[in-house]
Tab-separated table of C-alpha atoms in Angstrom:
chain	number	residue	atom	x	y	z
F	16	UNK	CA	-13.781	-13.974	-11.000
F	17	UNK	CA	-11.102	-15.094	-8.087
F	18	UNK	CA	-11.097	-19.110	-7.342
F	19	UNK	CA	-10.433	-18.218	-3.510
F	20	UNK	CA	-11.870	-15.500	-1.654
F	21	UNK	CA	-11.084	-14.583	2.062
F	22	UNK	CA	-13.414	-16.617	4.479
F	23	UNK	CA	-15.612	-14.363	7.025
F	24	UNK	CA	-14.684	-14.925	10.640
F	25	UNK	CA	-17.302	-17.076	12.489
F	26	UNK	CA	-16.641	-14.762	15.405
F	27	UNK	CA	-16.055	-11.090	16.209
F	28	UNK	CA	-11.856	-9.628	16.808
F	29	UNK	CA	-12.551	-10.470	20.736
F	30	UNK	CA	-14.137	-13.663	20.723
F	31	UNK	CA	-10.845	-15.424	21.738
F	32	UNK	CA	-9.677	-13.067	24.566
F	33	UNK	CA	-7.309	-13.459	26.508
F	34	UNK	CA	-5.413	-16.236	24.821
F	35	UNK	CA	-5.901	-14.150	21.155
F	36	UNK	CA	-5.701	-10.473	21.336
F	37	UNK	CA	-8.870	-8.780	19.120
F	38	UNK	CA	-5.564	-6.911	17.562
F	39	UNK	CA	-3.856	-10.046	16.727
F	40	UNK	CA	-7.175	-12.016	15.171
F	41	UNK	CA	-7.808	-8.501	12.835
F	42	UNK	CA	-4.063	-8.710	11.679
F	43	UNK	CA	-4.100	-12.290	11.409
F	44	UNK	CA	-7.153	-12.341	9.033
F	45	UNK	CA	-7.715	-9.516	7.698
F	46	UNK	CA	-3.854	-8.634	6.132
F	47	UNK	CA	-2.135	-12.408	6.566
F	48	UNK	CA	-4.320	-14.560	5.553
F	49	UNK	CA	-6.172	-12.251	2.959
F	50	UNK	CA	-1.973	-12.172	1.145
F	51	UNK	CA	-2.264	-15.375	1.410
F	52	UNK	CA	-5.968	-15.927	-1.040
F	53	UNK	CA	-4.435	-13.319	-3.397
F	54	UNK	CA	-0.968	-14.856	-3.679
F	55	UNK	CA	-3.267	-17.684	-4.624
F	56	UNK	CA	-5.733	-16.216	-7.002
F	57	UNK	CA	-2.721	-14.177	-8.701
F	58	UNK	CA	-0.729	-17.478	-8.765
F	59	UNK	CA	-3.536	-18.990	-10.739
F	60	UNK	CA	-3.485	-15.648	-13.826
F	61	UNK	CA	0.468	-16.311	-14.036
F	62	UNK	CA	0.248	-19.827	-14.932
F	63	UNK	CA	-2.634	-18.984	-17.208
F	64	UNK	CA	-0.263	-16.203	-19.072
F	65	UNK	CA	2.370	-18.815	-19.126
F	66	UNK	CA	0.432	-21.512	-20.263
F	67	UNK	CA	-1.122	-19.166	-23.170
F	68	UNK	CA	2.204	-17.774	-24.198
F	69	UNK	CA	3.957	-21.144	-23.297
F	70	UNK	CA	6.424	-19.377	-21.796
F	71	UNK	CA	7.917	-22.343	-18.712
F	72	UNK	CA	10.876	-20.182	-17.487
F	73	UNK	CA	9.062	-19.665	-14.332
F	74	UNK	CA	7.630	-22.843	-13.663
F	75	UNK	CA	8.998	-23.729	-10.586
F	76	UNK	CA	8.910	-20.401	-8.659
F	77	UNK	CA	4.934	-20.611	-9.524
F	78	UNK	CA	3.918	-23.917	-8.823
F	79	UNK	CA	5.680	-23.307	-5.380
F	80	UNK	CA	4.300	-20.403	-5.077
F	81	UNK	CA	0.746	-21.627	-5.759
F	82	UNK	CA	1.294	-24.294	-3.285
F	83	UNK	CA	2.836	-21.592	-0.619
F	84	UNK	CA	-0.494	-19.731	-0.510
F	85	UNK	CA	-2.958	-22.393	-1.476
F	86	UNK	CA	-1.873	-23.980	1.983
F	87	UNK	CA	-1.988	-20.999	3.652
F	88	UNK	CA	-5.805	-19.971	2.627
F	89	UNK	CA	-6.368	-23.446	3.452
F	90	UNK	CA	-4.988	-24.028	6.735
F	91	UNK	CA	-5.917	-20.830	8.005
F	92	UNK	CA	-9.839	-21.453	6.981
F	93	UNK	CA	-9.654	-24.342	8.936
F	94	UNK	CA	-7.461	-22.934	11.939
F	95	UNK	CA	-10.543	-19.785	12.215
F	96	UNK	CA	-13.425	-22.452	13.120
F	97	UNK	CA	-10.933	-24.983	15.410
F	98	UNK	CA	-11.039	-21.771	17.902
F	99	UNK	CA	-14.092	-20.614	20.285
F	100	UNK	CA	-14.402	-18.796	22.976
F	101	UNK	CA	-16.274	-21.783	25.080
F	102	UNK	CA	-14.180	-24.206	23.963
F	103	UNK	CA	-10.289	-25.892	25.674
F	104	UNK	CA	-10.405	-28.580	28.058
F	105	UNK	CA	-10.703	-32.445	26.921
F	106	UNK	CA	-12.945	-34.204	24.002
F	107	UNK	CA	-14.812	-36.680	26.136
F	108	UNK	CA	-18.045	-38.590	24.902
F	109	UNK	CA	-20.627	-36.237	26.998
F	110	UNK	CA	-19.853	-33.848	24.876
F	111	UNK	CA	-21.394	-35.825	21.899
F	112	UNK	CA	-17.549	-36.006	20.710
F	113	UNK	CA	-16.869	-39.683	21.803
F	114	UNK	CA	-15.938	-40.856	18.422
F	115	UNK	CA	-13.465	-38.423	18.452
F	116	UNK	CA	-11.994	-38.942	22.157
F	117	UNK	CA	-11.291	-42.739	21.194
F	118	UNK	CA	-9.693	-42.298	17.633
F	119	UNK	CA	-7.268	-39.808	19.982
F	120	UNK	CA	-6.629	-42.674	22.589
F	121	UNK	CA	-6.294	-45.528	19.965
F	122	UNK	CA	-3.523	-43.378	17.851
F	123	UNK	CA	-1.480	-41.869	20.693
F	124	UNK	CA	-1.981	-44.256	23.797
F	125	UNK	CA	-4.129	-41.714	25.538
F	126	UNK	CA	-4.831	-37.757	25.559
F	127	UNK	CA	-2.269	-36.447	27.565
F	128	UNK	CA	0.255	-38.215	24.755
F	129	UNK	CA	-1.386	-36.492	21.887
F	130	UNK	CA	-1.482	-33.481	23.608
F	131	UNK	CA	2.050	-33.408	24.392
F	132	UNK	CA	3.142	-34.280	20.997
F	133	UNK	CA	0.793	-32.036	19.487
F	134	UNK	CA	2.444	-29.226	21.839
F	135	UNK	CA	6.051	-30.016	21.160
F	136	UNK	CA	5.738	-30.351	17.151
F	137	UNK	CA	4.214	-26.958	17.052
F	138	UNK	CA	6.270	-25.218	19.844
F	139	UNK	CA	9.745	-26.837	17.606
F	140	UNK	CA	8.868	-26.242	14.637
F	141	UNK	CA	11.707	-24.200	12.953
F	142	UNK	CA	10.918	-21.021	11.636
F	143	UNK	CA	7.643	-20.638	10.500
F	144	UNK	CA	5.147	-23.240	10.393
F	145	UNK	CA	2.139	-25.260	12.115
F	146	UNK	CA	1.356	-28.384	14.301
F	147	UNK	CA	-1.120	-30.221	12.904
F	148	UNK	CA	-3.545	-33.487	13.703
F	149	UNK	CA	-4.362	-34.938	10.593
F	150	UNK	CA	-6.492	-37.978	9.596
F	151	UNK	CA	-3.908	-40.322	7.386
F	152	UNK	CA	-6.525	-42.633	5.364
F	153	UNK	CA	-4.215	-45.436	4.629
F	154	UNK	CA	-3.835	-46.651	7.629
F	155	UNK	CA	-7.367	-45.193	8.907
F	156	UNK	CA	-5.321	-43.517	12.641
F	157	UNK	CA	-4.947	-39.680	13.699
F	158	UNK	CA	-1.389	-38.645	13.175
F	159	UNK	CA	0.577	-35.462	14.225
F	160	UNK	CA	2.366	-33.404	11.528
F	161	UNK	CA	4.860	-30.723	11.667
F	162	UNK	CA	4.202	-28.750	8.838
F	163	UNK	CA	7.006	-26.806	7.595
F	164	UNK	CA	5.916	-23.013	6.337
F	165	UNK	CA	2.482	-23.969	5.006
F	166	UNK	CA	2.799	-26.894	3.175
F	167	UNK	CA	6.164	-28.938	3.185
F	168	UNK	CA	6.804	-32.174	5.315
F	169	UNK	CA	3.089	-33.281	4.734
F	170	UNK	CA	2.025	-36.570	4.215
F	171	UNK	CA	0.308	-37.154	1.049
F	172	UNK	CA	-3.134	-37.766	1.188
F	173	UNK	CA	-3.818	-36.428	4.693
F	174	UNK	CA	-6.410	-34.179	6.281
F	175	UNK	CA	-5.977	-31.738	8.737
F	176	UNK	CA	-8.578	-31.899	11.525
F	177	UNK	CA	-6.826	-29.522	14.148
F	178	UNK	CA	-4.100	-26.808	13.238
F	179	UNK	CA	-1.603	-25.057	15.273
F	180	UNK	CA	-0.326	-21.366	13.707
F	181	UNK	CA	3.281	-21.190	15.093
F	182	UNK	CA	3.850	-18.652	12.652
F	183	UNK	CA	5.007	-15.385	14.210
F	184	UNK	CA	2.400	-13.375	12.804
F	185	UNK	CA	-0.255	-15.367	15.018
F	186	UNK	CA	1.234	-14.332	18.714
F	187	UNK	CA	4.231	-12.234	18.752
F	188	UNK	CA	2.051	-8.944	19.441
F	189	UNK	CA	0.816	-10.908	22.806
F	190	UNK	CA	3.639	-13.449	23.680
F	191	UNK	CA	6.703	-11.710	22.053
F	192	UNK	CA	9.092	-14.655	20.973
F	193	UNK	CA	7.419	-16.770	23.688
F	194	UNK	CA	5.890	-19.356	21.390
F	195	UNK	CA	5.722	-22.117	23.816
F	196	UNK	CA	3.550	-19.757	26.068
F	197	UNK	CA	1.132	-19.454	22.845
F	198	UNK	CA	1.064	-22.755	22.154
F	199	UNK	CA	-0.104	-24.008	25.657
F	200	UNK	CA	-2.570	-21.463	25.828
F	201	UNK	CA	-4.041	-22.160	22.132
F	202	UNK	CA	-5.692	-25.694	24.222
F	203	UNK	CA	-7.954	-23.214	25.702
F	204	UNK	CA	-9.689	-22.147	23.087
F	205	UNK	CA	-9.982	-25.782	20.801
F	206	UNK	CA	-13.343	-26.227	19.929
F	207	UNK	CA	-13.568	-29.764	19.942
F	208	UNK	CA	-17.145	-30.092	18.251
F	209	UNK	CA	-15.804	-28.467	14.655
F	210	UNK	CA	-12.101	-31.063	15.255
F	211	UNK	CA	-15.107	-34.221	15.772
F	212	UNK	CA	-16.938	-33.113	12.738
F	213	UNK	CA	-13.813	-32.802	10.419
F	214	UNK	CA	-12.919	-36.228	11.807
F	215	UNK	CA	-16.352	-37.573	10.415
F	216	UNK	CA	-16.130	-36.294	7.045
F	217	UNK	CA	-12.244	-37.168	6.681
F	218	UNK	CA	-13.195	-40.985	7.723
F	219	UNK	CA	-16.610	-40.550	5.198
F	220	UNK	CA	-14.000	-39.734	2.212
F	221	UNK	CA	-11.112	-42.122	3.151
F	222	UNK	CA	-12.202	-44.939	0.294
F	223	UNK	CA	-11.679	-41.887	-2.136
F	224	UNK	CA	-7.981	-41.370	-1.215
F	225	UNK	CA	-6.736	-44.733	-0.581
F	226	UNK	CA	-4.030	-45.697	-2.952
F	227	UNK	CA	-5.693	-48.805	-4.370
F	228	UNK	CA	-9.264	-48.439	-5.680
């Protein structure tokens, strides 16, 4: 039996149109991030083989490997259900998404600041990689991360609430090399209910990844 299988998407291919082409969500799931949960699963069978043969040769190509596509599967699961069609504009407390709104302002000064350096670490990220806002539990704020390919330059221990694909694979059908153009657009379609509620559980679990028991 495979540890990861490829998530359904809680939408149809069009759902995101115009800022995602239906050809670019089909790609995107369907072939990238279904590599991405076998590279995992087949990950997982090599270090088995090598553990039962206790052959280590290999070691460190697989363990990066395993992390490579374990962050992918991950970060794309999450990325599919921060996206709706009826979503974009602010977080603001009549939208039952107050909490939210305030951790923003209390971390970054106000929205407009996350929002800008939300934009810029995903729109400069070098090569391929994401823009991410992640709940750090140590010091219990909202930080921004610019995550290099899928998993370096990550701080231990955080979660990511809202993620950014700047990966080409995610707009250069639409936007060509124009990822600055895709990024800006992307604030359209943040569904800000699904960000609130991964802010709730990441604050619930915080006492179970705090450094000191």
């Amino acid at each position: 039996m495979a540890t990861y299988t490829l998530p359904e998407l809680p939408y149809d291919y069009s759902a995101l149109a115009p800022v995602i082409s239906p050809e670019i969500i089909e790609l995107h799931h369907d072939k990238h991030h279904a590599a991405y949960v076998k590279g995992a699963n087949d990950t997982l069978e090599q270090l088995a083989e090598a553990r039962d043969k206790e052959q280590w040769g290999g070691i460190n190509g697989l363990e990066k490997n395993l992390a490579f596509h374990l962050s992918g599967h991950i970060l794309h699961s999450i990325y599919w259900h921060n996206m709706t069609g009826d979503g974009g504009g602010e977080p603001l407390e009549k939208d039952g998404v107050g909490e939210l709104a305030d951790a923003i302002a209390e971390s970054f000064g106000s929205y407009a600041g996350f929002k800008a350096q939300l934009t810029k670490a995903a729109a400069t990220t070098q090569g391929s990689g994401w823009g991410v806002l992640a709940y750090e539990p140590v010091s219990g704020r909202l930080i921004v991360e610019q995550i290099y390919d899928h998993q370096g330059n990550v701080g231990q221990g955080s979660v990511p609430i809202l993620v950014f694909d700047a990966w080409e694979h995610a707009f250069y059908l639409q936007y060509k090399n124009q990822k600055v153009d895709f990024i800006e657009a992307m604030w359209q379609v943040v569904n800000w209910q699904d960000v609130a509620k991964r802010y709730a559980s990441a604050k619930e679990r915080a006492n179970n990844l705090l450094l000191v028991p």
